[in-house]
Amino acid sequence: MSPQATDARTAHTAGVERLVASYWAVPPTASVRLAKTTSNLFRSRVRPTAGGLDTSGLTGVIAVDPQARTADVGGMCSYDTLVAATLPHGLAPLVVPQLKTITLGGAVTGLGIESTSFRNGLPHESVLEMDILTGAGEVVTTSPSQHEDLYRAFPNSYGTLGYAVRLRIELEPVEAFVALRHLRFHSLTDLVSAMDGIVATGGMNGERVDYLDGVVFSADESYLCVGTQTAAAGPVSDYTGQQIYYRSIQHDDGVTEDRLTIHDYLWRWDTDWFWCSEAFGVQRPVIRRLWPRRYRRSSFYSTLMRYEQQFHIGDRIERMRGRPSRERVVQDVDVPIERCAEFLHWFLAHVPIEPIWLCPLRLRGHGWPLYPILPNHTYVNVGFWSTVPVGLITGETNRLIEHEVSELGGRKSLYSDSYYSPEEFGELYGGETYRSVKKRYDPDSRLLALYAKAVQRR
């Protein structure tokens, strides 16, 4: 083992000791939470009554093994940090969620996704082994053969069964560049059919497809973005400056081509937080030229959003203009691909939000009890992130979406606002399996229950 690897493991061990010590320092009557400076959750929460757990020693890469194609990382290590350590070896995680500050532990307990998910599933499926600090204050090692019940229930548990301390994940080889083709569709049915064919065959027109996602601008303007890794050198685009990636996708008809470095492809959505930087004026040419480059990133925009949520700035502006407040509709849902076009048509008819992100996924093997979508079946993640006028009841539009997704046999991610009844929630997200694992690994209920956290916003 190299001196650097030894130092990293020593630092991680010390970090785990601080984490556990901070856990036992939390009063038994106080809620247990992580102390962290960034978050990709979009639901308000009750202010904690005690200090958060010390995660300062869990943010690094412990080791990368190029021969075994694995990486050991701290639970609070961001994908930005991990990718910086793996790309020099020509390797990348099997799924790299699209925002730089998403952590490994967060993507596993909260379900990340990206354009390799049609062939590599979700991030937790590439976890070979994981150390978890449980609600009992113990660090246990989980895997398909160790504490298998916790290993399988951890995805979609959002820190209510414990916190990831260390993860060993699979890596895959990557080339230096990604060649992109943007396919224009005038029919959502045609787009979904083409997506289904690519997922089924792993290719298009006889050429391998490594990355696949899409964008819907309207019922008659939508795109598939098809990426193939390549080692061939050549000119590349740069969307970290004045050019905006999602606008580069748009064209009148047929197919356009583009090319990015693998690094810039993995983070193509981060510079403009997909398209949500428009809310801050960053896509206006004059403002963009003046906006410091270091602040053109999702972490800064999400910080601004937290200030907006804390002080209700948006609602105040709407009232000044004589308009009603707005309901936040920031969601990702997964619907079976055979119902995807139906959902998109329904959404466009009922929810005034665009663009919409599409990302196909297939679980690699076993099902996962707290997010029970079918293995070996194609789903499409549909992402939409904006606001709509408030309705007659709290969360009216979100409730409509929840109902429609359930009717179509889909599931909704829990990182944002949810409105399910306890009975609905139990049927959709693990029910008795969750309660059994919770009782075993958090017998004194030191951690919040999943319903309390995801729906009651505690």
Short mmCIF file of C-alpha atoms in Angstrom, two decimals:
data_model
loop_
_atom_site.label_atom_id
_atom_site.label_comp_id
_atom_site.label_asym_id
_atom_site.label_seq_id
_atom_site.Cartn_x
_atom_site.Cartn_y
_atom_site.Cartn_z
CA MET A 1 0.00 0.00 0.00
CA SER A 2 1.35 3.43 -0.95
CA PRO A 3 2.03 6.06 1.72
CA GLN A 4 -0.82 8.14 0.30
CA ALA A 5 -3.27 5.24 0.58
CA THR A 6 -2.10 4.52 4.13
CA ASP A 7 -2.62 8.15 5.07
CA ALA A 8 -6.10 8.15 3.51
CA ARG A 9 -7.14 5.05 5.45
CA THR A 10 -5.73 6.46 8.68
CA ALA A 11 -7.63 9.71 8.15
CA HIS A 12 -10.81 7.80 7.40
CA THR A 13 -10.48 5.67 10.53
CA ALA A 14 -10.04 8.80 12.63
CA GLY A 15 -13.06 10.31 10.90
CA VAL A 16 -15.22 7.30 11.77
CA GLU A 17 -14.15 7.60 15.41
CA ARG A 18 -15.20 11.27 15.45
CA LEU A 19 -18.50 10.40 13.80
CA VAL A 20 -19.34 7.73 16.38
CA ALA A 21 -18.27 9.99 19.25
CA SER A 22 -20.53 12.77 17.94
CA TYR A 23 -23.40 10.29 17.71
CA TRP A 24 -23.13 9.37 21.38
CA ALA A 25 -22.90 13.06 22.28
CA VAL A 26 -26.43 13.69 20.95
CA PRO A 27 -28.95 13.66 23.83
CA PRO A 28 -31.30 10.65 23.72
CA THR A 29 -34.32 12.92 23.29
CA ALA A 30 -32.82 14.95 20.40
CA SER A 31 -33.05 14.15 16.69
CA VAL A 32 -29.94 12.74 15.02
CA ARG A 33 -28.84 14.39 11.77
CA LEU A 34 -25.69 14.79 9.73
CA ALA A 35 -23.79 18.07 9.88
CA LYS A 36 -23.15 18.99 6.26
CA THR A 37 -22.78 22.16 4.25
CA THR A 38 -24.60 21.03 1.10
CA SER A 39 -27.80 19.16 0.42
CA ASN A 40 -29.71 18.05 -2.66
CA LEU A 41 -32.98 17.61 -0.77
CA PHE A 42 -35.82 19.93 -1.75
CA ARG A 43 -38.19 19.75 1.17
CA SER A 44 -38.33 22.01 4.17
CA ARG A 45 -37.55 20.41 7.53
CA VAL A 46 -38.00 21.14 11.20
CA ARG A 47 -34.92 22.85 12.62
CA PRO A 48 -32.81 20.28 14.55
CA THR A 49 -32.61 20.50 18.32
CA ALA A 50 -29.00 19.27 18.59
CA GLY A 51 -25.74 19.55 16.70
CA GLY A 52 -25.28 17.35 13.66
CA LEU A 53 -22.97 14.37 13.44
CA ASP A 54 -19.34 15.13 12.60
CA THR A 55 -18.80 13.93 9.02
CA SER A 56 -15.58 15.90 8.42
CA GLY A 57 -13.48 12.73 8.09
CA LEU A 58 -15.75 11.01 5.57
CA THR A 59 -15.37 13.28 2.55
CA GLY A 60 -12.39 11.70 0.80
CA VAL A 61 -11.43 8.91 -1.55
CA ILE A 62 -9.78 6.18 0.51
CA ALA A 63 -8.36 4.15 -2.37
CA VAL A 64 -8.79 3.44 -6.08
CA ASP A 65 -7.83 -0.04 -7.29
CA PRO A 66 -7.36 0.16 -11.09
CA GLN A 67 -6.82 -3.59 -11.43
CA ALA A 68 -9.93 -4.61 -9.51
CA ARG A 69 -11.81 -1.57 -10.90
CA THR A 70 -13.09 -0.57 -7.48
CA ALA A 71 -12.98 2.48 -5.27
CA ASP A 72 -13.29 2.80 -1.50
CA VAL A 73 -14.75 6.15 -0.51
CA GLY A 74 -16.12 7.94 2.52
CA GLY A 75 -19.88 8.22 2.75
CA MET A 76 -19.73 12.01 2.37
CA CYS A 77 -17.36 11.94 -0.60
CA SER A 78 -18.84 13.91 -3.49
CA TYR A 79 -18.94 12.48 -7.00
CA ASP A 80 -16.90 15.49 -8.11
CA THR A 81 -14.08 14.39 -5.78
CA LEU A 82 -14.40 10.73 -6.76
CA VAL A 83 -14.41 11.38 -10.51
CA ALA A 84 -11.29 13.53 -10.15
CA ALA A 85 -9.57 10.51 -8.59
CA THR A 86 -10.79 7.86 -11.06
CA LEU A 87 -10.52 9.59 -14.45
CA PRO A 88 -6.68 9.64 -14.38
CA HIS A 89 -6.93 5.81 -14.32
CA GLY A 90 -9.37 5.81 -17.25
CA LEU A 91 -12.19 4.75 -14.91
CA ALA A 92 -15.49 6.17 -13.70
CA PRO A 93 -18.31 5.05 -11.39
CA LEU A 94 -20.95 3.00 -13.20
CA VAL A 95 -23.48 5.78 -12.60
CA VAL A 96 -22.38 9.39 -12.01
CA PRO A 97 -25.34 11.48 -10.80
CA GLN A 98 -25.53 14.73 -12.67
CA LEU A 99 -24.67 17.26 -9.94
CA LYS A 100 -21.16 17.60 -8.55
CA THR A 101 -22.05 17.87 -4.86
CA ILE A 102 -24.13 14.69 -4.71
CA THR A 103 -22.34 12.34 -2.32
CA LEU A 104 -21.86 8.60 -2.61
CA GLY A 105 -23.83 8.00 0.56
CA GLY A 106 -26.56 10.38 -0.59
CA ALA A 107 -26.91 8.73 -4.00
CA VAL A 108 -27.25 5.30 -2.40
CA THR A 109 -29.64 6.16 0.40
CA GLY A 110 -31.55 8.62 -1.80
CA LEU A 111 -31.37 7.03 -5.27
CA GLY A 112 -29.24 8.82 -7.87
CA ILE A 113 -29.59 8.30 -11.61
CA GLU A 114 -27.92 9.33 -14.87
CA SER A 115 -27.54 8.52 -18.54
CA THR A 116 -25.78 5.17 -17.94
CA SER A 117 -28.75 3.90 -15.91
CA PHE A 118 -30.31 2.18 -18.92
CA ARG A 119 -27.38 -0.27 -18.79
CA ASN A 120 -25.96 0.11 -15.24
CA GLY A 121 -29.09 0.62 -13.15
CA LEU A 122 -28.93 2.85 -10.07
CA PRO A 123 -25.86 3.80 -7.97
CA HIS A 124 -26.63 1.41 -5.10
CA GLU A 125 -26.45 -1.56 -7.48
CA SER A 126 -22.70 -1.05 -7.93
CA VAL A 127 -22.03 -1.06 -4.18
CA LEU A 128 -20.01 -4.15 -3.31
CA GLU A 129 -19.70 -3.44 0.40
CA MET A 130 -20.79 -0.66 2.72
CA ASP A 131 -20.13 0.34 6.33
CA ILE A 132 -23.20 1.89 7.95
CA LEU A 133 -23.55 3.73 11.26
CA THR A 134 -26.90 2.38 12.45
CA GLY A 135 -29.44 3.94 14.75
CA ALA A 136 -28.05 1.73 17.50
CA GLY A 137 -24.75 3.64 17.28
CA GLU A 138 -22.85 0.70 15.79
CA VAL A 139 -20.85 0.60 12.56
CA VAL A 140 -21.73 -2.57 10.68
CA THR A 141 -20.38 -3.84 7.37
CA THR A 142 -23.09 -4.76 4.89
CA SER A 143 -22.96 -6.58 1.55
CA PRO A 144 -24.99 -9.21 -0.30
CA SER A 145 -23.58 -11.71 2.21
CA GLN A 146 -23.30 -9.60 5.41
CA HIS A 147 -26.28 -7.97 7.11
CA GLU A 148 -28.01 -8.50 3.80
CA ASP A 149 -31.34 -7.20 5.11
CA LEU A 150 -29.84 -3.78 5.88
CA TYR A 151 -27.84 -3.77 2.64
CA ARG A 152 -31.03 -4.22 0.61
CA ALA A 153 -33.23 -1.90 2.66
CA PHE A 154 -30.72 0.96 2.76
CA PRO A 155 -31.47 2.38 -0.73
CA ASN A 156 -34.32 4.91 -0.46
CA SER A 157 -34.13 4.96 3.35
CA TYR A 158 -32.83 8.57 3.48
CA GLY A 159 -30.80 8.18 6.65
CA THR A 160 -33.62 6.63 8.65
CA LEU A 161 -31.85 3.26 9.00
CA GLY A 162 -28.34 4.69 9.33
CA TYR A 163 -25.64 6.59 7.50
CA ALA A 164 -23.14 5.31 4.96
CA VAL A 165 -19.64 5.58 6.42
CA ARG A 166 -17.63 3.79 3.73
CA LEU A 167 -18.61 2.36 0.36
CA ARG A 168 -16.72 0.07 -1.99
CA ILE A 169 -18.11 0.48 -5.49
CA GLU A 170 -17.49 -0.90 -8.95
CA LEU A 171 -15.83 1.24 -11.62
CA GLU A 172 -15.88 0.89 -15.40
CA PRO A 173 -13.39 1.90 -18.12
CA VAL A 174 -14.10 5.14 -19.97
CA GLU A 175 -12.55 6.80 -23.00
CA ALA A 176 -11.33 10.39 -23.15
CA PHE A 177 -14.24 11.76 -25.20
CA VAL A 178 -17.97 11.34 -25.75
CA ALA A 179 -19.46 11.73 -29.24
CA LEU A 180 -23.04 12.99 -28.99
CA ARG A 181 -26.00 12.81 -31.34
CA HIS A 182 -29.13 14.83 -30.58
CA LEU A 183 -32.19 13.32 -32.28
CA ARG A 184 -35.20 15.60 -32.81
CA PHE A 185 -38.71 14.15 -32.48
CA HIS A 186 -42.06 15.72 -33.28
CA SER A 187 -44.01 12.98 -31.47
CA LEU A 188 -43.56 11.81 -27.89
CA THR A 189 -44.73 8.34 -28.88
CA ASP A 190 -41.98 8.15 -31.50
CA LEU A 191 -39.37 9.35 -29.00
CA VAL A 192 -40.34 6.74 -26.40
CA SER A 193 -40.37 4.02 -29.06
CA ALA A 194 -36.85 4.99 -30.20
CA MET A 195 -35.66 5.07 -26.58
CA ASP A 196 -37.11 1.61 -25.97
CA GLY A 197 -35.29 0.23 -29.00
CA ILE A 198 -31.94 1.65 -27.89
CA VAL A 199 -32.36 0.24 -24.38
CA ALA A 200 -33.32 -3.18 -25.74
CA THR A 201 -30.37 -3.45 -28.16
CA GLY A 202 -27.73 -1.30 -26.47
CA GLY A 203 -27.16 0.51 -29.74
CA MET A 204 -28.54 2.58 -32.59
CA ASN A 205 -28.01 1.99 -36.30
CA GLY A 206 -25.41 -0.67 -35.50
CA GLU A 207 -23.35 1.62 -33.24
CA ARG A 208 -22.91 1.08 -29.50
CA VAL A 209 -24.68 3.55 -27.18
CA ASP A 210 -23.01 4.28 -23.84
CA TYR A 211 -25.15 7.18 -22.62
CA LEU A 212 -28.82 7.93 -23.14
CA ASP A 213 -31.13 10.66 -21.85
CA GLY A 214 -33.59 13.12 -23.34
CA VAL A 215 -35.35 16.47 -23.05
CA VAL A 216 -38.98 17.39 -23.74
CA PHE A 217 -39.69 21.04 -24.57
CA SER A 218 -43.26 20.48 -25.75
CA ALA A 219 -45.49 17.75 -27.19
CA ASP A 220 -44.00 18.34 -30.65
CA GLU A 221 -40.41 19.20 -29.69
CA SER A 222 -38.40 16.55 -27.88
CA TYR A 223 -34.92 15.05 -28.15
CA LEU A 224 -32.91 11.96 -27.36
CA CYS A 225 -29.27 12.61 -26.50
CA VAL A 226 -27.22 9.59 -27.49
CA GLY A 227 -23.59 9.34 -26.40
CA THR A 228 -20.78 6.98 -27.43
CA GLN A 229 -17.34 6.91 -25.87
CA THR A 230 -14.39 7.46 -28.19
CA ALA A 231 -10.62 7.79 -27.87
CA ALA A 232 -10.30 9.74 -31.12
CA ALA A 233 -8.99 13.26 -30.58
CA GLY A 234 -10.74 16.23 -32.10
CA PRO A 235 -12.47 19.54 -31.37
CA VAL A 236 -14.75 19.64 -28.32
CA SER A 237 -17.47 21.98 -27.11
CA ASP A 238 -17.33 23.88 -23.82
CA TYR A 239 -20.55 24.62 -21.93
CA THR A 240 -18.92 26.02 -18.79
CA GLY A 241 -18.69 29.50 -20.32
CA GLN A 242 -21.14 31.48 -22.43
CA GLN A 243 -22.72 28.54 -24.22
CA ILE A 244 -25.57 26.65 -22.54
CA TYR A 245 -25.72 22.88 -22.93
CA TYR A 246 -29.47 22.30 -23.07
CA ARG A 247 -29.89 25.01 -25.68
CA SER A 248 -27.28 23.27 -27.84
CA ILE A 249 -29.61 20.27 -28.08
CA GLN A 250 -32.36 22.16 -29.91
CA HIS A 251 -32.68 22.16 -33.69
CA ASP A 252 -35.44 22.01 -36.29
CA ASP A 253 -35.24 18.43 -37.53
CA GLY A 254 -33.10 15.32 -37.87
CA VAL A 255 -29.85 14.79 -36.00
CA THR A 256 -27.08 17.12 -34.85
CA GLU A 257 -23.70 16.05 -33.51
CA ASP A 258 -21.50 17.33 -30.71
CA ARG A 259 -18.44 16.23 -28.81
CA LEU A 260 -17.27 16.65 -25.21
CA THR A 261 -14.43 15.47 -23.03
CA ILE A 262 -15.55 12.70 -20.69
CA HIS A 263 -15.11 15.10 -17.76
CA ASP A 264 -17.31 17.78 -19.33
CA TYR A 265 -19.88 15.22 -20.40
CA LEU A 266 -20.27 13.87 -16.87
CA TRP A 267 -20.85 17.41 -15.56
CA ARG A 268 -22.70 18.84 -18.58
CA TRP A 269 -25.81 19.54 -16.49
CA ASP A 270 -24.06 21.06 -13.48
CA THR A 271 -23.07 24.46 -14.89
CA ASP A 272 -26.69 25.52 -15.36
CA TRP A 273 -28.34 23.13 -12.90
CA PHE A 274 -29.92 21.56 -15.98
CA TRP A 275 -31.90 24.68 -17.03
CA CYS A 276 -32.82 26.03 -13.60
CA SER A 277 -30.09 28.70 -13.59
CA GLU A 278 -32.55 30.70 -15.72
CA ALA A 279 -34.43 31.55 -12.49
CA PHE A 280 -31.41 33.62 -11.41
CA GLY A 281 -30.93 35.34 -14.76
CA VAL A 282 -27.68 33.49 -15.43
CA GLN A 283 -28.72 32.55 -18.95
CA ARG A 284 -29.06 36.18 -20.03
CA PRO A 285 -25.91 37.04 -22.01
CA VAL A 286 -25.11 40.25 -20.12
CA ILE A 287 -25.56 38.70 -16.69
CA ARG A 288 -23.74 35.52 -17.73
CA ARG A 289 -20.65 37.49 -18.73
CA LEU A 290 -20.60 39.20 -15.33
CA TRP A 291 -21.51 36.12 -13.24
CA PRO A 292 -18.22 34.65 -11.90
CA ARG A 293 -17.45 31.28 -13.45
CA ARG A 294 -16.85 29.71 -10.02
CA TYR A 295 -20.50 30.43 -9.15
CA ARG A 296 -21.88 28.80 -12.29
CA ARG A 297 -22.55 25.49 -10.58
CA SER A 298 -25.40 23.64 -8.94
CA SER A 299 -24.07 24.00 -5.39
CA PHE A 300 -24.27 27.80 -5.57
CA TYR A 301 -27.73 27.81 -7.13
CA SER A 302 -29.03 25.42 -4.47
CA THR A 303 -27.63 27.74 -1.78
CA LEU A 304 -29.61 30.60 -3.32
CA MET A 305 -32.69 28.38 -3.36
CA ARG A 306 -32.34 27.61 0.34
CA TYR A 307 -32.27 31.35 1.09
CA GLU A 308 -35.38 31.75 -1.06
CA GLN A 309 -37.15 28.99 0.85
CA GLN A 310 -36.08 30.37 4.21
CA PHE A 311 -37.26 33.93 3.55
CA HIS A 312 -40.06 33.16 1.04
CA ILE A 313 -38.60 35.66 -1.41
CA GLY A 314 -40.52 34.32 -4.40
CA ASP A 315 -43.89 34.54 -2.66
CA ARG A 316 -43.15 38.10 -1.54
CA ILE A 317 -42.35 39.12 -5.12
CA GLU A 318 -45.57 37.50 -6.37
CA ARG A 319 -47.62 39.38 -3.76
CA MET A 320 -45.96 42.68 -4.74
CA ARG A 321 -47.06 41.99 -8.31
CA GLY A 322 -50.60 41.16 -7.21
CA ARG A 323 -50.28 37.49 -8.08
CA PRO A 324 -50.91 34.38 -5.95
CA SER A 325 -48.13 32.44 -4.30
CA ARG A 326 -46.62 29.49 -6.15
CA GLU A 327 -46.36 25.81 -5.33
CA ARG A 328 -42.95 24.19 -5.68
CA VAL A 329 -43.06 21.19 -8.03
CA VAL A 330 -39.56 19.71 -7.90
CA GLN A 331 -39.83 16.00 -8.56
CA ASP A 332 -38.38 12.94 -10.28
CA VAL A 333 -40.72 10.07 -11.01
CA ASP A 334 -40.13 6.67 -12.60
CA VAL A 335 -42.83 5.27 -14.87
CA PRO A 336 -42.81 2.03 -16.91
CA ILE A 337 -41.65 2.83 -20.42
CA GLU A 338 -44.86 1.46 -21.93
CA ARG A 339 -46.78 4.17 -20.00
CA CYS A 340 -44.21 6.95 -20.46
CA ALA A 341 -45.78 8.69 -23.48
CA GLU A 342 -49.16 8.56 -21.73
CA PHE A 343 -47.70 10.21 -18.63
CA LEU A 344 -45.92 12.89 -20.65
CA HIS A 345 -49.11 13.82 -22.52
CA TRP A 346 -51.00 13.96 -19.21
CA PHE A 347 -48.28 16.07 -17.61
CA LEU A 348 -48.10 18.59 -20.44
CA ALA A 349 -51.90 18.94 -20.33
CA HIS A 350 -52.09 19.47 -16.57
CA VAL A 351 -48.78 20.92 -15.32
CA PRO A 352 -47.35 24.14 -16.84
CA ILE A 353 -43.68 23.17 -16.56
CA GLU A 354 -41.06 22.72 -19.25
CA PRO A 355 -38.45 21.53 -20.14
CA ILE A 356 -38.71 17.99 -18.77
CA TRP A 357 -35.77 15.60 -18.38
CA LEU A 358 -36.01 11.93 -19.41
CA CYS A 359 -33.62 9.19 -18.31
CA PRO A 360 -34.30 5.48 -18.95
CA LEU A 361 -33.26 2.90 -16.37
CA ARG A 362 -33.23 -0.84 -15.85
CA LEU A 363 -32.29 -2.44 -12.56
CA ARG A 364 -29.36 -4.79 -13.06
CA GLY A 365 -30.64 -7.68 -10.95
CA HIS A 366 -32.51 -8.03 -7.68
CA GLY A 367 -35.31 -5.74 -6.60
CA TRP A 368 -34.90 -3.36 -3.66
CA PRO A 369 -37.69 -3.40 -1.07
CA LEU A 370 -37.93 0.32 -0.29
CA TYR A 371 -38.17 1.25 -3.96
CA PRO A 372 -39.95 -1.75 -5.47
CA ILE A 373 -39.76 -1.27 -9.21
CA LEU A 374 -39.44 -4.41 -11.31
CA PRO A 375 -36.01 -5.82 -12.17
CA ASN A 376 -35.27 -6.35 -15.86
CA HIS A 377 -37.99 -3.93 -16.87
CA THR A 378 -37.40 -0.53 -18.44
CA TYR A 379 -38.62 2.57 -16.64
CA VAL A 380 -38.17 6.22 -17.56
CA ASN A 381 -37.20 8.76 -14.96
CA VAL A 382 -39.10 11.96 -15.67
CA GLY A 383 -37.67 15.05 -13.96
CA PHE A 384 -39.38 18.42 -13.66
CA TRP A 385 -38.25 21.26 -11.42
CA SER A 386 -40.16 24.52 -11.19
CA THR A 387 -43.21 26.16 -9.59
CA VAL A 388 -46.89 26.49 -10.50
CA PRO A 389 -49.69 28.71 -9.13
CA VAL A 390 -51.02 27.42 -5.80
CA GLY A 391 -54.25 25.45 -5.91
CA LEU A 392 -57.21 25.17 -3.56
CA ILE A 393 -55.42 22.75 -1.24
CA THR A 394 -51.81 22.50 -0.08
CA GLY A 395 -49.66 20.67 -2.63
CA GLU A 396 -52.50 20.30 -5.11
CA THR A 397 -50.34 19.77 -8.20
CA ASN A 398 -47.90 17.50 -6.39
CA ARG A 399 -50.82 15.38 -5.17
CA LEU A 400 -52.19 15.09 -8.72
CA ILE A 401 -48.79 13.92 -9.94
CA GLU A 402 -48.47 11.38 -7.13
CA HIS A 403 -51.87 9.92 -7.99
CA GLU A 404 -51.14 9.72 -11.72
CA VAL A 405 -47.75 8.08 -11.20
CA SER A 406 -49.28 5.44 -8.90
CA GLU A 407 -52.08 4.79 -11.41
CA LEU A 408 -49.46 4.11 -14.09
CA GLY A 409 -47.50 1.66 -11.90
CA GLY A 410 -44.62 4.05 -11.21
CA ARG A 411 -42.80 5.42 -8.18
CA LYS A 412 -41.74 8.87 -7.07
CA SER A 413 -38.38 9.82 -5.58
CA LEU A 414 -38.59 11.14 -2.02
CA TYR A 415 -36.02 13.96 -2.10
CA SER A 416 -38.74 16.60 -2.34
CA ASP A 417 -42.26 17.30 -1.08
CA SER A 418 -44.58 14.31 -0.67
CA TYR A 419 -48.23 14.11 0.40
CA TYR A 420 -49.07 10.41 0.74
CA SER A 421 -51.22 9.04 3.52
CA PRO A 422 -49.42 6.60 5.88
CA GLU A 423 -51.27 3.69 4.25
CA GLU A 424 -50.35 4.71 0.70
CA PHE A 425 -46.77 5.34 1.71
CA GLY A 426 -46.40 1.94 3.34
CA GLU A 427 -47.74 0.19 0.24
CA LEU A 428 -45.38 2.09 -2.06
CA TYR A 429 -42.14 2.19 -0.05
CA GLY A 430 -41.40 -1.01 1.79
CA GLY A 431 -44.07 -1.31 4.46
CA GLU A 432 -43.42 -4.28 6.73
CA THR A 433 -39.90 -4.88 5.36
CA TYR A 434 -38.91 -1.37 6.38
CA ARG A 435 -40.44 -1.73 9.83
CA SER A 436 -38.63 -5.02 10.43
CA VAL A 437 -35.19 -3.66 9.44
CA LYS A 438 -35.85 -0.44 11.36
CA LYS A 439 -36.63 -2.41 14.54
CA ARG A 440 -33.45 -4.48 14.20
CA TYR A 441 -30.95 -1.70 13.47
CA ASP A 442 -32.61 1.26 15.22
CA PRO A 443 -34.38 -0.42 18.16
CA ASP A 444 -34.76 2.78 20.19
CA SER A 445 -35.90 4.89 17.20
CA ARG A 446 -33.00 7.34 17.52
CA LEU A 447 -33.39 8.11 13.82
CA LEU A 448 -36.55 9.48 12.25
CA ALA A 449 -38.96 7.12 10.53
CA LEU A 450 -39.07 7.34 6.73
CA TYR A 451 -42.65 8.63 6.64
CA ALA A 452 -41.88 11.29 9.25
CA LYS A 453 -38.90 12.48 7.25
CA ALA A 454 -40.24 12.24 3.69
CA VAL A 455 -43.86 13.34 4.18
CA GLN A 456 -44.11 15.05 7.56
CA ARG A 457 -40.85 16.98 6.92
CA ARG A 458 -39.46 16.38 10.37
#
